[in-house]
Amino acid sequence: QAQTKMAAMMDLERTYIMIKPDGVQRGLIGDIVKRFEQKGFKLVAAKLYSPSRAHFEKHYEDLKGKKFFPSMIDYMITGPVFCMVWAGKGAVKTGRKMLGETNPADSLPGSIRGDFCIDIGRNICHGSDTVENAEKEIALWFPEGTNAWTSHSQGWIYE
Ligand code: UDP
Ligand code: MG
Protein backbone atom coordinates (compact mmCIF):
# COMPACT_ATOMS: atom_id res chain seq x y z
CA GLN A 1 0.00 0.00 0.00
CA ALA A 2 2.70 2.48 1.06
CA GLN A 3 4.71 1.39 -1.97
CA THR A 4 1.78 2.06 -4.32
CA LYS A 5 1.18 5.46 -2.75
CA MET A 6 4.83 6.44 -3.15
CA ALA A 7 4.75 5.32 -6.79
CA ALA A 8 1.72 7.50 -7.46
CA MET A 9 3.38 10.53 -5.87
CA MET A 10 6.64 10.14 -7.73
CA ASP A 11 4.77 9.80 -11.04
CA LEU A 12 2.55 12.80 -10.47
CA GLU A 13 4.86 15.28 -12.18
CA ARG A 14 5.58 14.75 -15.83
CA THR A 15 7.48 16.80 -18.40
CA TYR A 16 7.58 16.81 -22.17
CA ILE A 17 11.12 16.63 -23.54
CA MET A 18 11.72 16.71 -27.28
CA ILE A 19 14.91 16.28 -29.28
CA LYS A 20 14.67 18.67 -32.21
CA PRO A 21 15.66 17.79 -35.81
CA ASP A 22 19.27 18.97 -35.29
CA GLY A 23 19.65 16.72 -32.25
CA VAL A 24 18.26 13.75 -34.17
CA GLN A 25 20.50 14.47 -37.21
CA ARG A 26 23.57 14.83 -35.04
CA GLY A 27 23.05 11.47 -33.35
CA LEU A 28 22.38 12.88 -29.90
CA ILE A 29 19.22 10.92 -29.02
CA GLY A 30 21.14 8.35 -26.99
CA ASP A 31 23.16 10.91 -25.04
CA ILE A 32 20.09 12.92 -24.10
CA VAL A 33 18.01 9.87 -23.13
CA LYS A 34 20.95 8.61 -21.07
CA ARG A 35 21.10 11.79 -18.97
CA PHE A 36 17.43 11.60 -18.01
CA GLU A 37 17.69 7.87 -17.28
CA GLN A 38 20.81 8.31 -15.16
CA LYS A 39 19.24 11.16 -13.23
CA GLY A 40 16.53 8.78 -12.11
CA PHE A 41 13.54 10.03 -14.06
CA LYS A 42 11.23 7.43 -15.53
CA LEU A 43 10.48 7.26 -19.25
CA VAL A 44 6.73 6.87 -19.73
CA ALA A 45 6.43 7.62 -23.47
CA ALA A 46 8.73 7.99 -26.49
CA LYS A 47 8.50 8.10 -30.27
CA LEU A 48 10.22 9.40 -33.41
CA TYR A 49 7.67 11.60 -35.13
CA SER A 50 7.36 13.99 -38.11
CA PRO A 51 4.44 16.28 -37.35
CA SER A 52 2.87 18.88 -39.62
CA ARG A 53 3.65 22.59 -39.60
CA ALA A 54 0.26 23.16 -37.96
CA HIS A 55 1.19 20.81 -35.11
CA PHE A 56 4.38 22.77 -34.40
CA GLU A 57 2.49 26.05 -34.65
CA LYS A 58 0.12 24.74 -31.99
CA HIS A 59 3.02 23.58 -29.79
CA TYR A 60 4.70 27.00 -30.05
CA GLU A 61 1.48 29.07 -30.16
CA ASP A 62 2.69 31.36 -27.34
CA LEU A 63 5.54 32.51 -29.62
CA LYS A 64 3.34 33.39 -32.62
CA GLY A 65 4.18 36.96 -33.61
CA LYS A 66 7.86 36.72 -32.63
CA LYS A 67 10.24 37.62 -35.43
CA PHE A 68 11.98 34.27 -35.29
CA PHE A 69 8.73 32.26 -35.37
CA PRO A 70 8.49 31.43 -39.12
CA SER A 71 12.14 30.39 -39.47
CA MET A 72 11.94 28.41 -36.21
CA ILE A 73 8.95 26.46 -37.56
CA ASP A 74 10.80 25.93 -40.89
CA TYR A 75 13.63 24.36 -38.91
CA MET A 76 11.37 22.20 -36.77
CA ILE A 77 9.69 20.57 -39.78
CA THR A 78 12.96 19.63 -41.52
CA GLY A 79 12.96 16.15 -40.08
CA PRO A 80 11.69 13.89 -37.36
CA VAL A 81 11.80 14.90 -33.74
CA PHE A 82 12.17 12.48 -30.82
CA CYS A 83 9.32 12.97 -28.35
CA MET A 84 9.48 11.84 -24.74
CA VAL A 85 7.60 12.10 -21.49
CA TRP A 86 9.66 11.78 -18.31
CA ALA A 87 8.10 11.39 -14.88
CA GLY A 88 9.46 12.04 -11.42
CA LYS A 89 9.67 14.46 -8.53
CA GLY A 90 10.42 17.95 -9.86
CA ALA A 91 10.68 16.66 -13.45
CA VAL A 92 9.67 19.99 -15.05
CA LYS A 93 12.08 22.29 -13.22
CA THR A 94 14.93 19.82 -13.09
CA GLY A 95 14.37 18.94 -16.75
CA ARG A 96 14.80 22.60 -17.70
CA LYS A 97 18.01 22.78 -15.66
CA MET A 98 19.33 19.70 -17.40
CA LEU A 99 18.64 21.30 -20.80
CA GLY A 100 20.32 24.60 -19.92
CA GLU A 101 19.39 28.12 -21.02
CA THR A 102 17.48 28.83 -24.24
CA ASN A 103 20.64 30.37 -25.66
CA PRO A 104 23.39 27.73 -25.61
CA ALA A 105 25.94 30.52 -25.13
CA ASP A 106 24.43 31.12 -21.67
CA SER A 107 24.21 27.40 -20.82
CA LEU A 108 26.72 26.01 -18.39
CA PRO A 109 28.94 23.10 -19.32
CA GLY A 110 27.29 20.01 -17.90
CA SER A 111 23.90 20.98 -19.28
CA ILE A 112 22.72 19.46 -22.55
CA ARG A 113 22.75 22.74 -24.47
CA GLY A 114 25.97 23.76 -22.73
CA ASP A 115 27.68 20.61 -23.92
CA PHE A 116 26.24 19.93 -27.35
CA CYS A 117 25.28 23.09 -29.27
CA ILE A 118 26.14 26.72 -30.07
CA ASP A 119 23.30 28.69 -31.72
CA ILE A 120 19.92 29.59 -30.17
CA GLY A 121 18.16 28.55 -33.38
CA ARG A 122 19.83 25.10 -33.23
CA ASN A 123 19.55 24.34 -29.54
CA ILE A 124 18.70 20.63 -30.06
CA CYS A 125 16.05 20.15 -27.40
CA HIS A 126 12.78 21.34 -25.93
CA GLY A 127 11.52 21.03 -22.37
CA SER A 128 8.23 22.14 -20.79
CA ASP A 129 8.56 25.29 -18.67
CA THR A 130 5.69 24.76 -16.19
CA VAL A 131 3.72 21.78 -14.89
CA GLU A 132 0.59 23.19 -16.54
CA ASN A 133 2.28 23.57 -19.93
CA ALA A 134 3.80 20.11 -19.57
CA GLU A 135 0.37 18.53 -19.28
CA LYS A 136 -0.88 20.55 -22.28
CA GLU A 137 2.13 19.46 -24.34
CA ILE A 138 1.79 15.81 -23.31
CA ALA A 139 -1.86 15.88 -24.44
CA LEU A 140 -0.83 17.41 -27.78
CA TRP A 141 2.08 15.05 -28.49
CA PHE A 142 0.78 11.85 -26.93
CA PRO A 143 -2.99 11.76 -27.47
CA GLU A 144 -2.60 7.97 -27.30
CA GLY A 145 -1.54 8.32 -23.65
CA THR A 146 1.56 7.29 -21.72
CA ASN A 147 2.73 4.04 -20.09
CA ALA A 148 2.30 3.27 -16.41
CA TRP A 149 5.02 1.05 -14.98
CA THR A 150 6.92 0.67 -11.73
CA SER A 151 10.67 1.06 -11.88
CA HIS A 152 12.63 -1.47 -9.82
CA SER A 153 14.95 1.43 -8.86
CA GLN A 154 12.19 3.44 -7.25
CA GLY A 155 13.12 2.62 -3.66
CA TRP A 156 16.77 3.42 -4.43
CA ILE A 157 15.99 6.83 -5.93
CA TYR A 158 13.34 8.12 -3.53
CA GLU A 159 13.59 8.03 0.26
N1 UDP B 1 14.30 30.73 -30.47
C1 UDP B 1 15.02 31.32 -31.49
N2 UDP B 1 15.40 32.63 -31.36
C2 UDP B 1 15.11 33.37 -30.25
C3 UDP B 1 14.38 32.75 -29.21
C4 UDP B 1 13.99 31.44 -29.35
O1 UDP B 1 15.30 30.68 -32.49
O2 UDP B 1 15.48 34.53 -30.19
C5 UDP B 1 13.87 29.33 -30.60
C6 UDP B 1 14.77 28.43 -29.76
O3 UDP B 1 15.08 27.26 -30.53
C7 UDP B 1 13.92 28.11 -28.57
C8 UDP B 1 12.52 28.11 -29.18
O4 UDP B 1 12.57 29.15 -30.15
O5 UDP B 1 14.25 26.85 -27.98
C9 UDP B 1 11.40 28.36 -28.20
O6 UDP B 1 11.66 29.54 -27.47
P1 UDP B 1 11.43 29.61 -25.89
O7 UDP B 1 11.56 31.02 -25.48
O8 UDP B 1 10.19 28.88 -25.52
O9 UDP B 1 12.73 28.82 -25.32
P2 UDP B 1 12.86 27.40 -24.63
O10 UDP B 1 11.63 27.19 -23.79
O11 UDP B 1 12.98 26.37 -25.73
O12 UDP B 1 14.12 27.46 -23.81
MG1 MG C 1 9.61 27.38 -24.23
PDB file of C-alpha atoms and ligand atoms in Angstrom:
ATOM      1  CA  GLN A   1       0.000   0.000   0.000  1.00  0.00           C
ATOM      2  CA  ALA A   2       2.705   2.480   1.060  1.00  0.00           C
ATOM      3  CA  GLN A   3       4.714   1.393  -1.973  1.00  0.00           C
ATOM      4  CA  THR A   4       1.783   2.063  -4.315  1.00  0.00           C
ATOM      5  CA  LYS A   5       1.179   5.456  -2.751  1.00  0.00           C
ATOM      6  CA  MET A   6       4.827   6.440  -3.148  1.00  0.00           C
ATOM      7  CA  ALA A   7       4.755   5.318  -6.786  1.00  0.00           C
ATOM      8  CA  ALA A   8       1.716   7.495  -7.458  1.00  0.00           C
ATOM      9  CA  MET A   9       3.379  10.526  -5.868  1.00  0.00           C
ATOM     10  CA  MET A  10       6.645  10.138  -7.731  1.00  0.00           C
ATOM     11  CA  ASP A  11       4.773   9.799 -11.038  1.00  0.00           C
ATOM     12  CA  LEU A  12       2.553  12.802 -10.474  1.00  0.00           C
ATOM     13  CA  GLU A  13       4.858  15.280 -12.178  1.00  0.00           C
ATOM     14  CA  ARG A  14       5.585  14.747 -15.832  1.00  0.00           C
ATOM     15  CA  THR A  15       7.477  16.797 -18.397  1.00  0.00           C
ATOM     16  CA  TYR A  16       7.578  16.812 -22.173  1.00  0.00           C
ATOM     17  CA  ILE A  17      11.118  16.632 -23.541  1.00  0.00           C
ATOM     18  CA  MET A  18      11.717  16.714 -27.284  1.00  0.00           C
ATOM     19  CA  ILE A  19      14.911  16.284 -29.279  1.00  0.00           C
ATOM     20  CA  LYS A  20      14.669  18.675 -32.213  1.00  0.00           C
ATOM     21  CA  PRO A  21      15.664  17.785 -35.807  1.00  0.00           C
ATOM     22  CA  ASP A  22      19.271  18.966 -35.293  1.00  0.00           C
ATOM     23  CA  GLY A  23      19.653  16.721 -32.250  1.00  0.00           C
ATOM     24  CA  VAL A  24      18.264  13.752 -34.175  1.00  0.00           C
ATOM     25  CA  GLN A  25      20.496  14.472 -37.212  1.00  0.00           C
ATOM     26  CA  ARG A  26      23.567  14.827 -35.044  1.00  0.00           C
ATOM     27  CA  GLY A  27      23.046  11.471 -33.349  1.00  0.00           C
ATOM     28  CA  LEU A  28      22.381  12.880 -29.895  1.00  0.00           C
ATOM     29  CA  ILE A  29      19.221  10.919 -29.023  1.00  0.00           C
ATOM     30  CA  GLY A  30      21.135   8.349 -26.990  1.00  0.00           C
ATOM     31  CA  ASP A  31      23.163  10.913 -25.040  1.00  0.00           C
ATOM     32  CA  ILE A  32      20.089  12.923 -24.097  1.00  0.00           C
ATOM     33  CA  VAL A  33      18.005   9.875 -23.130  1.00  0.00           C
ATOM     34  CA  LYS A  34      20.950   8.613 -21.067  1.00  0.00           C
ATOM     35  CA  ARG A  35      21.101  11.793 -18.968  1.00  0.00           C
ATOM     36  CA  PHE A  36      17.433  11.601 -18.012  1.00  0.00           C
ATOM     37  CA  GLU A  37      17.686   7.868 -17.284  1.00  0.00           C
ATOM     38  CA  GLN A  38      20.805   8.305 -15.164  1.00  0.00           C
ATOM     39  CA  LYS A  39      19.243  11.161 -13.231  1.00  0.00           C
ATOM     40  CA  GLY A  40      16.526   8.780 -12.107  1.00  0.00           C
ATOM     41  CA  PHE A  41      13.543  10.034 -14.057  1.00  0.00           C
ATOM     42  CA  LYS A  42      11.234   7.432 -15.534  1.00  0.00           C
ATOM     43  CA  LEU A  43      10.478   7.258 -19.245  1.00  0.00           C
ATOM     44  CA  VAL A  44       6.734   6.867 -19.725  1.00  0.00           C
ATOM     45  CA  ALA A  45       6.430   7.616 -23.471  1.00  0.00           C
ATOM     46  CA  ALA A  46       8.728   7.991 -26.491  1.00  0.00           C
ATOM     47  CA  LYS A  47       8.499   8.098 -30.274  1.00  0.00           C
ATOM     48  CA  LEU A  48      10.216   9.401 -33.413  1.00  0.00           C
ATOM     49  CA  TYR A  49       7.665  11.596 -35.132  1.00  0.00           C
ATOM     50  CA  SER A  50       7.363  13.986 -38.106  1.00  0.00           C
ATOM     51  CA  PRO A  51       4.437  16.280 -37.348  1.00  0.00           C
ATOM     52  CA  SER A  52       2.867  18.879 -39.622  1.00  0.00           C
ATOM     53  CA  ARG A  53       3.647  22.590 -39.601  1.00  0.00           C
ATOM     54  CA  ALA A  54       0.257  23.163 -37.959  1.00  0.00           C
ATOM     55  CA  HIS A  55       1.186  20.813 -35.112  1.00  0.00           C
ATOM     56  CA  PHE A  56       4.380  22.769 -34.396  1.00  0.00           C
ATOM     57  CA  GLU A  57       2.495  26.054 -34.653  1.00  0.00           C
ATOM     58  CA  LYS A  58       0.120  24.737 -31.988  1.00  0.00           C
ATOM     59  CA  HIS A  59       3.022  23.584 -29.788  1.00  0.00           C
ATOM     60  CA  TYR A  60       4.697  26.996 -30.050  1.00  0.00           C
ATOM     61  CA  GLU A  61       1.481  29.073 -30.161  1.00  0.00           C
ATOM     62  CA  ASP A  62       2.689  31.361 -27.343  1.00  0.00           C
ATOM     63  CA  LEU A  63       5.538  32.514 -29.624  1.00  0.00           C
ATOM     64  CA  LYS A  64       3.343  33.388 -32.622  1.00  0.00           C
ATOM     65  CA  GLY A  65       4.178  36.964 -33.606  1.00  0.00           C
ATOM     66  CA  LYS A  66       7.855  36.725 -32.632  1.00  0.00           C
ATOM     67  CA  LYS A  67      10.244  37.620 -35.432  1.00  0.00           C
ATOM     68  CA  PHE A  68      11.981  34.265 -35.293  1.00  0.00           C
ATOM     69  CA  PHE A  69       8.726  32.260 -35.369  1.00  0.00           C
ATOM     70  CA  PRO A  70       8.492  31.429 -39.124  1.00  0.00           C
ATOM     71  CA  SER A  71      12.143  30.395 -39.468  1.00  0.00           C
ATOM     72  CA  MET A  72      11.936  28.413 -36.213  1.00  0.00           C
ATOM     73  CA  ILE A  73       8.955  26.457 -37.559  1.00  0.00           C
ATOM     74  CA  ASP A  74      10.798  25.931 -40.894  1.00  0.00           C
ATOM     75  CA  TYR A  75      13.633  24.363 -38.915  1.00  0.00           C
ATOM     76  CA  MET A  76      11.368  22.203 -36.766  1.00  0.00           C
ATOM     77  CA  ILE A  77       9.688  20.567 -39.781  1.00  0.00           C
ATOM     78  CA  THR A  78      12.955  19.632 -41.519  1.00  0.00           C
ATOM     79  CA  GLY A  79      12.956  16.147 -40.081  1.00  0.00           C
ATOM     80  CA  PRO A  80      11.688  13.892 -37.363  1.00  0.00           C
ATOM     81  CA  VAL A  81      11.800  14.895 -33.742  1.00  0.00           C
ATOM     82  CA  PHE A  82      12.171  12.482 -30.818  1.00  0.00           C
ATOM     83  CA  CYS A  83       9.323  12.972 -28.351  1.00  0.00           C
ATOM     84  CA  MET A  84       9.483  11.837 -24.741  1.00  0.00           C
ATOM     85  CA  VAL A  85       7.596  12.095 -21.491  1.00  0.00           C
ATOM     86  CA  TRP A  86       9.664  11.779 -18.315  1.00  0.00           C
ATOM     87  CA  ALA A  87       8.095  11.388 -14.881  1.00  0.00           C
ATOM     88  CA  GLY A  88       9.456  12.045 -11.420  1.00  0.00           C
ATOM     89  CA  LYS A  89       9.668  14.461  -8.527  1.00  0.00           C
ATOM     90  CA  GLY A  90      10.423  17.950  -9.859  1.00  0.00           C
ATOM     91  CA  ALA A  91      10.678  16.658 -13.451  1.00  0.00           C
ATOM     92  CA  VAL A  92       9.674  19.985 -15.048  1.00  0.00           C
ATOM     93  CA  LYS A  93      12.078  22.291 -13.222  1.00  0.00           C
ATOM     94  CA  THR A  94      14.931  19.821 -13.089  1.00  0.00           C
ATOM     95  CA  GLY A  95      14.374  18.940 -16.746  1.00  0.00           C
ATOM     96  CA  ARG A  96      14.805  22.603 -17.701  1.00  0.00           C
ATOM     97  CA  LYS A  97      18.011  22.782 -15.655  1.00  0.00           C
ATOM     98  CA  MET A  98      19.329  19.704 -17.404  1.00  0.00           C
ATOM     99  CA  LEU A  99      18.640  21.300 -20.804  1.00  0.00           C
ATOM    100  CA  GLY A 100      20.315  24.602 -19.917  1.00  0.00           C
ATOM    101  CA  GLU A 101      19.390  28.116 -21.019  1.00  0.00           C
ATOM    102  CA  THR A 102      17.477  28.828 -24.237  1.00  0.00           C
ATOM    103  CA  ASN A 103      20.640  30.373 -25.665  1.00  0.00           C
ATOM    104  CA  PRO A 104      23.395  27.729 -25.612  1.00  0.00           C
ATOM    105  CA  ALA A 105      25.940  30.524 -25.128  1.00  0.00           C
ATOM    106  CA  ASP A 106      24.434  31.123 -21.668  1.00  0.00           C
ATOM    107  CA  SER A 107      24.208  27.403 -20.823  1.00  0.00           C
ATOM    108  CA  LEU A 108      26.724  26.011 -18.389  1.00  0.00           C
ATOM    109  CA  PRO A 109      28.938  23.096 -19.321  1.00  0.00           C
ATOM    110  CA  GLY A 110      27.292  20.005 -17.896  1.00  0.00           C
ATOM    111  CA  SER A 111      23.900  20.983 -19.279  1.00  0.00           C
ATOM    112  CA  ILE A 112      22.719  19.462 -22.553  1.00  0.00           C
ATOM    113  CA  ARG A 113      22.747  22.745 -24.474  1.00  0.00           C
ATOM    114  CA  GLY A 114      25.966  23.757 -22.730  1.00  0.00           C
ATOM    115  CA  ASP A 115      27.683  20.606 -23.915  1.00  0.00           C
ATOM    116  CA  PHE A 116      26.236  19.928 -27.353  1.00  0.00           C
ATOM    117  CA  CYS A 117      25.278  23.091 -29.267  1.00  0.00           C
ATOM    118  CA  ILE A 118      26.140  26.723 -30.070  1.00  0.00           C
ATOM    119  CA  ASP A 119      23.302  28.693 -31.721  1.00  0.00           C
ATOM    120  CA  ILE A 120      19.923  29.594 -30.172  1.00  0.00           C
ATOM    121  CA  GLY A 121      18.162  28.549 -33.384  1.00  0.00           C
ATOM    122  CA  ARG A 122      19.828  25.105 -33.233  1.00  0.00           C
ATOM    123  CA  ASN A 123      19.552  24.343 -29.544  1.00  0.00           C
ATOM    124  CA  ILE A 124      18.703  20.632 -30.064  1.00  0.00           C
ATOM    125  CA  CYS A 125      16.049  20.146 -27.399  1.00  0.00           C
ATOM    126  CA  HIS A 126      12.779  21.340 -25.926  1.00  0.00           C
ATOM    127  CA  GLY A 127      11.518  21.026 -22.367  1.00  0.00           C
ATOM    128  CA  SER A 128       8.235  22.142 -20.792  1.00  0.00           C
ATOM    129  CA  ASP A 129       8.557  25.291 -18.669  1.00  0.00           C
ATOM    130  CA  THR A 130       5.692  24.756 -16.193  1.00  0.00           C
ATOM    131  CA  VAL A 131       3.718  21.782 -14.893  1.00  0.00           C
ATOM    132  CA  GLU A 132       0.589  23.186 -16.537  1.00  0.00           C
ATOM    133  CA  ASN A 133       2.277  23.574 -19.926  1.00  0.00           C
ATOM    134  CA  ALA A 134       3.803  20.111 -19.567  1.00  0.00           C
ATOM    135  CA  GLU A 135       0.366  18.525 -19.281  1.00  0.00           C
ATOM    136  CA  LYS A 136      -0.879  20.548 -22.279  1.00  0.00           C
ATOM    137  CA  GLU A 137       2.131  19.462 -24.344  1.00  0.00           C
ATOM    138  CA  ILE A 138       1.791  15.811 -23.308  1.00  0.00           C
ATOM    139  CA  ALA A 139      -1.860  15.876 -24.437  1.00  0.00           C
ATOM    140  CA  LEU A 140      -0.828  17.415 -27.775  1.00  0.00           C
ATOM    141  CA  TRP A 141       2.078  15.055 -28.494  1.00  0.00           C
ATOM    142  CA  PHE A 142       0.782  11.851 -26.934  1.00  0.00           C
ATOM    143  CA  PRO A 143      -2.991  11.760 -27.467  1.00  0.00           C
ATOM    144  CA  GLU A 144      -2.603   7.965 -27.296  1.00  0.00           C
ATOM    145  CA  GLY A 145      -1.539   8.323 -23.650  1.00  0.00           C
ATOM    146  CA  THR A 146       1.562   7.292 -21.718  1.00  0.00           C
ATOM    147  CA  ASN A 147       2.727   4.043 -20.095  1.00  0.00           C
ATOM    148  CA  ALA A 148       2.296   3.266 -16.415  1.00  0.00           C
ATOM    149  CA  TRP A 149       5.022   1.048 -14.975  1.00  0.00           C
ATOM    150  CA  THR A 150       6.921   0.666 -11.733  1.00  0.00           C
ATOM    151  CA  SER A 151      10.674   1.063 -11.885  1.00  0.00           C
ATOM    152  CA  HIS A 152      12.628  -1.470  -9.822  1.00  0.00           C
ATOM    153  CA  SER A 153      14.947   1.426  -8.858  1.00  0.00           C
ATOM    154  CA  GLN A 154      12.185   3.444  -7.253  1.00  0.00           C
ATOM    155  CA  GLY A 155      13.119   2.621  -3.664  1.00  0.00           C
ATOM    156  CA  TRP A 156      16.771   3.418  -4.428  1.00  0.00           C
ATOM    157  CA  ILE A 157      15.994   6.833  -5.928  1.00  0.00           C
ATOM    158  CA  TYR A 158      13.338   8.116  -3.528  1.00  0.00           C
ATOM    159  CA  GLU A 159      13.593   8.027   0.265  1.00  0.00           C
TER     160      GLU A 159
HETATM  161  N1  UDP B   1      14.296  30.729 -30.468  1.00  0.00           N
HETATM  162  C1  UDP B   1      15.018  31.319 -31.487  1.00  0.00           C
HETATM  163  N2  UDP B   1      15.403  32.628 -31.356  1.00  0.00           N
HETATM  164  C2  UDP B   1      15.112  33.368 -30.254  1.00  0.00           C
HETATM  165  C3  UDP B   1      14.380  32.754 -29.205  1.00  0.00           C
HETATM  166  C4  UDP B   1      13.985  31.439 -29.350  1.00  0.00           C
HETATM  167  O1  UDP B   1      15.302  30.684 -32.494  1.00  0.00           O
HETATM  168  O2  UDP B   1      15.478  34.531 -30.189  1.00  0.00           O
HETATM  169  C5  UDP B   1      13.874  29.328 -30.597  1.00  0.00           C
HETATM  170  C6  UDP B   1      14.773  28.428 -29.759  1.00  0.00           C
HETATM  171  O3  UDP B   1      15.078  27.262 -30.531  1.00  0.00           O
HETATM  172  C7  UDP B   1      13.918  28.108 -28.567  1.00  0.00           C
HETATM  173  C8  UDP B   1      12.515  28.115 -29.176  1.00  0.00           C
HETATM  174  O4  UDP B   1      12.567  29.151 -30.146  1.00  0.00           O
HETATM  175  O5  UDP B   1      14.255  26.851 -27.979  1.00  0.00           O
HETATM  176  C9  UDP B   1      11.402  28.363 -28.199  1.00  0.00           C
HETATM  177  O6  UDP B   1      11.656  29.535 -27.468  1.00  0.00           O
HETATM  178  P1  UDP B   1      11.435  29.606 -25.890  1.00  0.00           P
HETATM  179  O7  UDP B   1      11.562  31.017 -25.477  1.00  0.00           O
HETATM  180  O8  UDP B   1      10.189  28.882 -25.523  1.00  0.00           O
HETATM  181  O9  UDP B   1      12.733  28.821 -25.319  1.00  0.00           O
HETATM  182  P2  UDP B   1      12.856  27.396 -24.628  1.00  0.00           P
HETATM  183  O10 UDP B   1      11.628  27.188 -23.790  1.00  0.00           O
HETATM  184  O11 UDP B   1      12.985  26.370 -25.734  1.00  0.00           O
HETATM  185  O12 UDP B   1      14.120  27.462 -23.815  1.00  0.00           O
HETATM  186 MG    MG B   2       9.610  27.378 -24.235  1.00  0.00          MG
END
